[in-house]
Coordinates of C-alpha atoms and ligand atoms in Angstrom, one line a residue:
X615 CA -3.6 45.0 -10.2
X616 CA -7.3 44.8 -9.7
X617 CA -8.2 43.8 -6.2
X618 CA -10.4 40.6 -6.0
X619 CA -13.8 41.6 -4.6
X620 CA -14.7 39.9 -1.4
X621 CA -18.5 40.3 -1.7
X622 CA -20.2 37.0 -0.8
X623 CA -22.4 35.9 -3.7
X624 CA -23.7 32.5 -2.4
X625 CA -23.7 31.0 1.1
X626 CA -24.6 27.6 2.3
X627 CA -25.7 27.8 6.0
X628 CA -25.8 24.6 8.0
X629 CA -26.9 22.4 5.1
X630 CA -28.0 18.9 6.1
X631 CA -29.3 16.2 3.8
X632 CA -29.9 12.5 4.0
X633 CA -30.6 10.1 1.1
X634 CA -32.2 6.8 1.9
X635 CA -31.5 7.3 5.6
X636 CA -27.8 8.0 5.1
X637 CA -26.3 11.4 6.0
X638 CA -24.8 12.9 2.8
X639 CA -24.1 16.4 3.9
X640 CA -23.6 16.9 7.6
X641 CA -24.2 20.6 8.5
X642 CA -21.9 22.2 6.0
X643 CA -21.3 26.0 5.9
X644 CA -19.7 27.7 2.9
X645 CA -19.4 31.3 1.7
X646 CA -18.4 31.9 -2.0
X647 CA -17.3 35.3 -3.2
X648 CA -18.1 37.1 -6.3
X649 CA -15.7 36.5 -9.2
X650 CA -14.1 33.7 -7.4
X651 CA -12.9 30.3 -8.8
X652 CA -13.8 27.9 -6.0
X653 CA -13.2 24.2 -6.3
X654 CA -15.0 21.6 -4.2
X655 CA -12.5 18.7 -3.9
X656 CA -12.8 15.3 -2.3
X657 CA -13.0 11.6 -2.9
X658 CA -15.8 9.9 -4.7
X659 CA -19.0 9.9 -2.8
X660 CA -18.1 12.6 -0.3
X661 CA -21.0 14.9 -1.3
X662 CA -19.4 17.3 -3.8
X663 CA -22.0 16.9 -6.5
X664 CA -24.8 17.1 -4.0
X665 CA -23.4 20.4 -2.7
X666 CA -23.3 21.7 -6.3
X667 CA -26.8 20.5 -7.0
X668 CA -28.1 22.3 -3.9
X669 CA -26.6 25.5 -5.1
X670 CA -28.1 24.9 -8.6
X671 CA -31.5 24.2 -7.2
X672 CA -31.7 20.6 -8.4
X673 CA -31.8 19.2 -4.9
X674 CA -33.4 20.7 -1.8
X675 CA -31.6 20.2 1.6
X676 CA -33.5 18.7 4.5
X677 CA -32.5 21.7 6.6
X678 CA -30.2 24.7 6.3
X679 CA -30.4 27.8 4.0
X680 CA -29.1 28.6 0.6
X681 CA -28.5 32.4 0.4
X682 CA -27.9 34.1 -2.9
X683 CA -26.9 37.8 -2.9
X684 CA -28.3 38.1 0.6
X685 CA -31.6 36.4 -0.1
X686 CA -32.8 33.0 0.9
X687 CA -33.5 31.0 -2.3
X688 CA -34.5 27.6 -0.9
X689 CA -37.3 26.3 -3.1
X690 CA -36.5 28.6 -6.1
X691 CA -36.3 26.3 -9.2
X692 CA -33.0 26.1 -11.1
X693 CA -34.2 28.2 -14.0
X694 CA -35.1 31.1 -11.7
X695 CA -31.6 31.1 -10.1
X696 CA -28.9 33.2 -11.6
X697 CA -26.8 30.1 -12.1
X698 CA -25.9 27.9 -15.0
X699 CA -24.5 24.4 -15.0
X700 CA -21.9 22.6 -17.2
X701 CA -22.2 18.9 -16.8
X702 CA -19.5 16.3 -17.4
X703 CA -21.5 14.9 -20.3
X704 CA -21.9 18.3 -21.9
X705 CA -25.5 17.6 -22.9
X706 CA -25.1 19.4 -26.2
X707 CA -27.7 18.9 -28.9
X708 CA -26.1 16.7 -31.6
X709 CA -28.6 17.8 -34.3
X710 CA -27.7 21.5 -33.9
X711 CA -24.6 23.3 -35.0
X712 CA -22.2 25.2 -32.7
X713 CA -24.0 28.5 -33.1
X714 CA -27.5 27.1 -32.4
X715 CA -26.3 25.1 -29.4
X716 CA -24.8 28.2 -27.8
X717 CA -27.9 30.3 -28.9
X718 CA -30.4 27.9 -27.5
X719 CA -31.0 29.5 -24.1
X720 CA -31.2 33.0 -25.6
X721 CA -33.8 31.9 -28.1
X722 CA -35.9 30.5 -25.3
X723 CA -35.7 33.9 -23.7
X724 CA -36.9 35.4 -27.0
X725 CA -34.0 37.7 -27.3
X726 CA -33.9 39.7 -30.6
X727 CA -32.0 37.9 -33.4
X728 CA -29.2 40.5 -33.8
X729 CA -28.6 40.6 -30.1
X730 CA -28.3 36.8 -30.0
X731 CA -25.9 36.9 -33.0
X732 CA -23.7 39.4 -31.2
X733 CA -23.7 37.6 -27.9
X734 CA -23.0 34.1 -29.4
X735 CA -20.2 35.5 -31.6
X736 CA -18.6 37.3 -28.7
X737 CA -18.9 34.2 -26.5
X738 CA -17.4 31.9 -29.1
X739 CA -14.4 34.2 -29.4
X740 CA -14.0 34.1 -25.6
X741 CA -13.8 30.3 -25.6
X742 CA -11.5 30.4 -28.7
X743 CA -14.0 28.9 -31.2
X744 CA -14.3 31.9 -33.5
X745 CA -15.2 30.6 -37.0
X746 CA -16.8 27.4 -35.7
X747 CA -20.4 28.7 -35.8
X748 CA -21.6 26.4 -38.6
X749 CA -19.6 23.3 -37.5
X750 CA -21.7 20.2 -36.5
X751 CA -21.3 19.3 -32.8
X752 CA -20.5 15.7 -33.8
X753 CA -17.4 16.9 -35.8
X754 CA -15.8 18.6 -32.8
X755 CA -13.1 17.2 -30.5
X756 CA -13.8 16.5 -26.8
X757 CA -12.1 19.8 -25.8
X758 CA -14.0 21.8 -28.4
X759 CA -17.3 20.3 -27.3
X760 CA -16.4 21.2 -23.7
X761 CA -15.8 24.8 -24.8
X762 CA -19.2 24.9 -26.5
X763 CA -20.8 23.7 -23.3
X764 CA -19.1 26.4 -21.4
X765 CA -20.0 29.1 -24.0
X766 CA -23.6 27.9 -23.8
X767 CA -23.6 28.3 -20.0
X768 CA -21.9 31.7 -20.1
X769 CA -23.9 33.3 -22.9
X770 CA -27.0 33.8 -20.7
X771 CA -24.8 35.9 -18.4
X772 CA -25.5 34.1 -15.1
X773 CA -23.6 35.2 -12.1
X774 CA -22.4 31.8 -11.2
X775 CA -21.3 28.9 -13.4
X776 CA -21.4 25.4 -11.8
X777 CA -19.1 22.9 -13.3
X778 CA -19.4 19.2 -12.3
X779 CA -16.2 17.4 -13.3
X780 CA -16.4 19.0 -16.7
X781 CA -13.0 17.7 -17.8
X782 CA -13.5 14.1 -16.6
X783 CA -14.1 12.6 -20.0
X784 CA -11.0 14.2 -21.6
X785 CA -7.5 12.6 -21.9
X786 CA -4.8 13.8 -19.6
X787 CA -3.0 16.1 -22.0
X788 CA -6.2 17.8 -23.2
X789 CA -7.4 18.1 -19.6
X790 CA -4.3 20.0 -18.6
X791 CA -4.6 22.5 -21.4
X792 CA -8.4 22.9 -20.8
X793 CA -7.6 23.6 -17.1
X794 CA -5.6 26.6 -18.0
X795 CA -8.2 27.7 -20.6
X796 CA -11.0 27.4 -18.1
X797 CA -9.2 29.6 -15.7
X798 CA -8.5 32.1 -18.5
X799 CA -12.2 32.1 -19.4
X800 CA -13.2 32.7 -15.8
X801 CA -10.8 35.6 -15.5
X802 CA -11.9 37.1 -18.9
X803 CA -15.6 36.8 -18.0
X804 CA -15.2 37.7 -14.3
X805 CA -17.9 35.2 -13.3
X806 CA -18.0 33.1 -10.2
X807 CA -17.0 29.5 -11.1
X808 CA -17.8 26.7 -8.7
X809 CA -16.0 23.6 -9.8
X810 CA -16.3 20.0 -8.6
X811 CA -13.4 17.5 -9.0
X812 CA -11.7 14.6 -7.3
X813 CA -8.4 15.6 -8.9
X814 CA -6.2 17.5 -6.5
X815 CA -3.8 18.8 -9.1
X816 CA -6.7 20.2 -11.1
X817 CA -8.0 22.0 -7.9
X818 CA -4.6 23.4 -7.1
X819 CA -4.0 24.6 -10.7
X820 CA -7.2 26.5 -11.2
X821 CA -8.7 27.7 -8.0
X822 CA -8.6 30.9 -5.9
X823 CA -9.9 28.7 -3.0
X824 CA -10.3 25.0 -2.5
X825 CA -12.9 23.4 -0.4
X826 CA -11.8 20.0 0.7
X827 CA -14.6 17.6 1.6
X828 CA -14.7 14.2 3.1
X829 CA -17.7 12.1 4.1
X830 CA -20.2 14.9 4.0
X831 CA -18.2 17.4 5.9
X832 CA -15.9 20.2 4.9
X833 CA -12.4 19.5 6.2
X834 CA -10.7 22.7 5.1
X835 CA -11.3 25.8 3.0
X836 CA -8.3 27.8 1.8
X837 CA -6.1 29.0 -1.0
X838 CA -4.2 26.2 -2.8
X839 CA -1.1 27.3 -1.0
X840 CA -2.8 27.1 2.4
X841 CA -4.2 23.7 1.8
X842 CA -0.9 22.4 0.6
X843 CA 1.4 24.0 3.1
X844 CA -0.9 24.1 6.2
X845 CA -3.2 21.1 5.9
X846 CA -5.5 20.9 9.0
X847 CA -5.3 17.1 9.3
X848 CA -3.8 13.9 7.9
X849 CA -6.8 13.5 5.5
X850 CA -6.2 16.8 3.8
X851 CA -2.4 16.4 3.8
X852 CA -2.7 13.0 2.2
X853 CA -5.3 14.1 -0.3
X854 CA -3.4 17.1 -1.5
X855 CA -0.1 16.2 -3.0
X856 CA 2.5 13.7 -1.8
X857 CA 3.3 13.8 1.8
X858 CA 5.1 11.8 4.5
X859 CA 2.5 11.5 7.3
X860 CA 4.0 10.2 10.5
X861 CA 2.9 9.5 14.0
X862 CA 4.5 11.9 16.4
X863 CA 4.4 13.1 19.9
X864 CA 4.3 16.8 20.6
X865 CA 6.6 16.8 23.7
X866 CA 6.0 20.5 24.4
X867 CA 5.6 23.8 22.4
X868 CA 8.0 23.6 19.4
X869 CA 9.4 20.2 20.3
X870 CA 8.2 17.1 18.4
X871 CA 9.3 13.5 18.5
X872 CA 9.2 11.5 15.3
X873 CA 10.8 8.1 14.5
X874 CA 12.3 8.2 18.0
X875 CA 14.1 11.5 17.4
X876 CA 13.4 14.9 18.9
X877 CA 13.2 17.7 16.4
X878 CA 12.4 21.4 16.6
X879 CA 9.2 22.7 15.0
X880 CA 7.3 26.0 15.1
X881 CA 3.9 24.8 16.3
X882 CA 2.5 25.6 19.8
X883 CA -0.5 24.9 21.8
X884 CA -0.8 21.1 21.4
X885 CA 0.0 20.5 25.1
X886 CA 2.7 18.1 26.5
X887 CA 3.3 14.6 25.3
X888 CA 0.3 14.7 22.9
X889 CA 0.0 12.2 20.1
X890 CA -0.2 14.1 16.8
X891 CA 0.1 13.6 13.1
X892 CA 3.1 15.1 11.4
X893 CA 3.4 16.0 7.8
X894 CA 6.7 16.6 6.0
X895 CA 6.5 17.2 2.2
X896 CA 9.1 15.1 0.2
X897 CA 10.6 18.3 -1.2
X898 CA 11.3 19.7 2.3
X899 CA 13.7 17.0 3.3
X900 CA 17.4 17.8 2.7
X901 CA 19.7 14.9 2.0
X902 CA 23.0 15.1 4.0
X903 CA 25.9 13.0 5.1
X904 CA 24.7 10.5 7.7
X905 CA 26.5 12.2 10.5
X906 CA 24.8 15.6 9.7
X907 CA 21.3 14.2 9.6
X908 CA 18.6 14.6 12.2
X909 CA 17.3 11.3 10.9
X910 CA 19.3 8.5 9.2
X911 CA 18.0 6.0 6.7
X912 CA 18.9 3.6 4.0
X913 CA 18.0 4.4 0.4
X914 CA 15.7 1.7 -1.0
X915 CA 14.8 3.1 -4.3
X916 CA 15.6 6.1 -6.5
X917 CA 13.9 7.3 -9.7
X918 CA 14.9 10.3 -11.8
X919 CA 11.8 12.4 -12.4
X920 CA 13.1 15.1 -14.7
X921 CA 13.6 17.9 -12.2
X922 CA 14.3 15.9 -9.1
X923 CA 15.1 12.4 -7.9
X924 CA 12.4 10.6 -6.0
X925 CA 13.9 8.4 -3.3
X926 CA 12.3 6.0 -0.9
X927 CA 14.3 5.8 2.3
X928 CA 13.9 3.2 5.1
X929 CA 14.1 4.7 8.5
X930 CA 13.5 2.0 11.0
X931 CA 10.1 0.5 10.2
X932 CA 9.1 3.6 8.2
X933 CA 9.4 4.5 4.6
X934 CA 10.2 8.1 3.9
X935 CA 9.7 9.7 0.5
X936 CA 12.2 12.4 -0.6
X937 CA 12.3 14.6 -3.6
X938 CA 15.8 15.9 -4.0
X939 CA 18.1 17.3 -6.7
X940 CA 20.8 15.2 -5.2
X941 CA 20.7 11.5 -5.9
X942 CA 22.0 8.7 -3.6
X943 CA 22.9 5.1 -4.4
X944 CA 20.4 2.4 -3.6
X945 CA 21.6 0.7 -0.3
X946 CA 23.6 3.8 0.8
X947 CA 23.1 5.4 4.2
X948 CA 22.0 9.0 4.2
X949 CA 21.2 11.8 6.6
X950 CA 18.0 13.8 6.4
X951 CA 17.3 17.3 7.7
X952 CA 14.1 19.3 7.9
X953 CA 13.9 22.9 9.0
X954 CA 11.4 23.6 11.8
X955 CA 9.1 25.6 9.6
X956 CA 8.6 22.6 7.2
X957 CA 7.4 20.3 9.9
X958 CA 3.6 20.6 10.0
X959 CA 1.8 19.4 13.1
X960 CA -1.8 18.3 13.0
X961 CA -4.4 17.0 15.4
X962 CA -5.1 13.3 15.0
X963 CA -8.2 12.5 12.9
X964 CA -9.7 10.6 15.8
X965 CA -9.4 11.6 19.5
X966 CA -8.7 8.0 20.5
X967 CA -6.3 5.3 19.5
X968 CA -7.7 2.1 21.0
X969 CA -11.2 1.3 20.0
X970 CA -13.1 1.0 23.3
X971 CA -16.4 -0.9 23.6
X972 CA -18.4 -0.7 26.8
X973 CA -20.8 -3.7 26.9
X974 CA -22.5 -6.3 29.0
X975 CA -22.0 -10.1 28.6
X976 CA -25.2 -11.6 27.2
X977 CA -24.2 -15.3 27.1
X978 CA -21.4 -17.2 28.8
X979 CA -20.2 -20.6 27.7
X980 CA -18.0 -22.3 30.4
X981 CA -17.6 -25.5 28.3
X982 CA -15.7 -23.9 25.4
X983 CA -14.5 -20.9 27.4
X984 CA -16.1 -18.1 25.6
X985 CA -18.7 -15.3 25.9
X986 CA -21.0 -13.2 23.8
X987 CA -22.1 -9.6 23.7
X988 CA -24.3 -7.5 21.5
X989 CA -22.8 -4.8 19.3
X990 CA -24.9 -2.6 17.0
X991 CA -27.5 -5.4 16.6
X992 CA -24.9 -8.2 16.0
X993 CA -24.0 -10.9 18.4
X994 CA -20.2 -11.0 18.8
X995 CA -18.5 -14.1 20.2
X996 CA -15.2 -13.7 22.2
X997 CA -13.3 -17.0 22.2
X998 CA -10.7 -18.1 24.9
X999 CA -12.1 -15.7 27.5
X1000 CA -14.8 -16.2 30.1
X1001 CA -16.9 -13.7 32.0
X1002 CA -20.2 -14.4 33.8
X1003 CA -23.4 -13.3 32.0
X1004 CA -24.3 -9.8 33.1
X1005 CA -20.8 -8.7 33.7
X1006 CA -20.3 -5.1 32.5
X1007 CA -17.0 -4.8 30.5
X1008 CA -14.8 -2.4 28.9
X1009 CA -13.0 -3.9 25.9
X1010 CA -10.1 -2.0 24.4
X1011 CA -9.2 -3.1 20.9
X1012 CA -6.0 -1.6 19.5
X1013 CA -6.1 -0.7 15.8
X1014 CA -4.2 -3.8 14.9
X1015 CA -6.9 -6.0 16.4
X1016 CA -9.2 -5.0 13.6
X1017 CA -9.1 -6.5 10.2
X1018 CA -11.3 -6.5 7.1
X1019 CA -13.3 -9.7 6.8
X1020 CA -14.4 -11.6 3.7
X1021 CA -17.9 -11.1 2.3
X1022 CA -20.6 -12.5 4.5
X1023 CA -18.4 -13.0 7.5
X1024 CA -17.1 -10.6 10.1
X1025 CA -18.2 -9.4 13.5
X1026 CA -19.7 -6.2 12.1
X1027 CA -21.0 -5.8 8.5
X1028 CA -21.1 -2.8 6.2
X1029 CA -18.7 -0.4 7.7
X1030 CA -18.0 2.7 5.6
X1031 CA -14.4 3.5 4.8
X1032 CA -14.1 7.2 5.6
X1033 CA -10.3 7.7 5.1
X1034 CA -7.2 5.8 4.3
X1035 CA -3.9 7.5 5.2
X1036 CA -0.5 5.9 4.6
X1037 CA 1.7 6.5 7.7
X1038 CA 5.1 5.4 6.2
X1039 CA 4.6 1.9 7.5
X1040 CA 1.0 0.9 7.3
X1041 CA -2.3 2.5 6.3
X1042 CA -4.3 4.1 9.0
X1043 CA -8.0 3.5 8.2
X1044 CA -11.0 5.2 9.7
X1045 CA -14.2 3.2 9.4
X1046 CA -17.7 4.3 10.4
X1047 CA -20.4 2.0 11.7
X1048 CA -23.9 3.0 12.6
X1049 CA -22.9 4.2 16.1
X1050 CA -19.3 5.1 16.0
X1051 CA -15.9 5.4 14.3
X1052 CA -13.2 2.8 14.3
X1053 CA -9.4 3.1 13.8
X1054 CA -7.7 0.2 12.0
X1055 CA -4.2 -0.5 10.6
X1056 CA -3.8 -2.3 7.3
X1057 CA -0.9 -3.3 5.0
X1058 CA -3.3 -3.2 2.0
X1059 CA -4.8 -0.3 0.2
X1060 CA -8.5 0.1 0.7
X1061 CA -10.9 2.1 -1.4
X1062 CA -12.5 5.0 0.5
X1063 CA -16.3 5.4 0.4
X1064 CA -16.9 1.7 0.1
X1065 CA -18.5 -0.7 2.6
X1066 CA -16.6 -3.5 4.2
X1067 CA -17.1 -6.2 6.9
X1068 CA -14.9 -6.0 10.0
X1069 CA -13.4 -8.7 12.2
X1070 CA -12.0 -8.4 15.7
X1071 CA -9.0 -10.3 17.1
X1072 CA -9.8 -10.5 20.8
X1073 CA -6.4 -12.0 21.6
X1074 CA -5.1 -8.5 21.2
X1075 CA -7.8 -6.9 23.3
X1076 CA -7.6 -5.7 26.9
X1077 CA -10.6 -6.4 29.1
X1078 CA -11.6 -4.5 32.2
X1079 CA -14.5 -5.3 34.4
X1080 CA -16.7 -2.2 35.1
X1081 CA -19.3 -3.7 37.4
X1082 CA -18.8 -6.2 40.2
X1083 CA -19.9 -9.5 38.8
X1084 CA -17.9 -12.7 39.5
X1085 CA -15.3 -13.2 36.8
X1086 CA -13.5 -16.4 35.9
X1087 CA -10.8 -16.4 33.3
X1088 CA -9.7 -19.6 31.5
Ligands
LIG2175 P1 -18.5 11.5 -7.2 O1 -17.1 12.2 -7.3 O2 -18.4 10.0 -7.3 O3 -19.5 12.1 -8.1 P2 -19.5 13.1 -5.0 O4 -18.6 13.5 -4.0 O5 -19.9 14.1 -6.1 O6 -19.0 11.8 -5.7 P3 -22.3 12.8 -4.5 O7 -22.7 12.6 -5.9 O8 -22.7 14.1 -3.9 O9 -20.8 12.5 -4.3 O10 -23.0 11.6 -3.7 C1 -22.8 11.5 -2.3 C2 -23.5 10.3 -1.8 O11 -24.9 10.4 -2.0 C3 -23.1 9.0 -2.6 O12 -23.1 7.9 -1.7 C4 -24.3 8.8 -3.5 O13 -24.5 7.5 -3.8 C5 -25.4 9.4 -2.7 N1 -26.5 10.0 -3.6 C6 -26.3 11.0 -4.4 N2 -27.5 11.3 -5.0 C7 -28.4 10.5 -4.5 C8 -29.8 10.3 -4.7 N3 -30.5 11.1 -5.6 N4 -30.4 9.3 -4.1 C9 -29.8 8.5 -3.2 N5 -28.4 8.6 -2.9 C10 -27.8 9.6 -3.6

């Protein structure tokens, strides 16, 4: 078999860009190899398209370098880069037939007619559209139009093809077959494909390597297998395929506690008694008799999925998802076993659990027993608690003291939802305000990359006086 070349063809070095004062790409670094199919994957708004547009030359970064074949190409216009783009809305010319659409770029280059004919005919054969030369664009199906767009991008023989959600407009069935076709076209033509999608299955199916992005940063780069089997954190584990993501405590090397039980794992180097995130894929849980299980639970739901049964099992407060060829009755008690190798340990997304605010009391109201402090330009009132004006305080808000407020209310406005990870019991949500990140728990699903107002429940907070001012509590 031919060895995949590892020559780097394009590099992004420390790319940083803001739009309207907001950081869109936060110092990203990425090397893409020749002849590679690389997919940039991430939720809506995470910066995938911007990354692609920077490579294509449609957007200039505020800082950082774009290197093509060893040369810095910042400032080089798109048509001078050895790159071609396929957009989601193919941008084909409806008044031209298939041949003329594909030939368009070559005609602009004033290539001899016979050479154009040969190239276009060859390229149409590559994308499986032989015999469609005279067909009007408007008489083609979505999948065929997509292939014309790809042929048009490839015919000029660029080194790199950029594809921005090119299958987004197709229905699911067509999309699946086009995924395989695209991969085949890439292998036939031996070009570098850089593909943008928010669909994880698409990314895993087609790519040599997947770049997982979130909120303007690259979370992980790896082969589809690496990303699936060894996610670096709960965001990646959750985004790529189905996963049980649980809170755990790394007791020591190779010893993890989850759901109150101690299990053996293979990971080391997390220290002792360290809170971690643990991922167990549904297919890695073996169903046993209750007495043989490391964990025991009650089956709450079971659905036959063709190859396996999907079961939802209640284990204390937690819900565990299992894919098993064995089924179990709803309401029955089962045991669950996981081999150490299949327990994946990850650092928590945030280095803190409680949200700690250090602040100074700006106003005290003895009459109604409350005080105020300033937080990121907002005045926050703490009811049922009294500290003298000027007291320096540390306020620890556990994640369940935070909740999303209705429009127009809330202690803080416009927090950005960076990630939502279901932890078998509740969603763990990471929010970003102007100055910091917040950890919140929620029973409801929230949409990432949207803005929400936040309320604090100070009855769940812990207060600690930092500086020596007189303190009176009501
Ligand atoms: P999607 O999957 O929804 O296309 P994406 O991951 O490709 O999302 P980008 O299109 O790169 O995300 O956009 C990232 C962020 O930058 C978004 O919040 C978007 O609104 C913002 N953005 C993109 N282009 C511009 C622009 N020209 N001016 C201002 N903001 C922009």
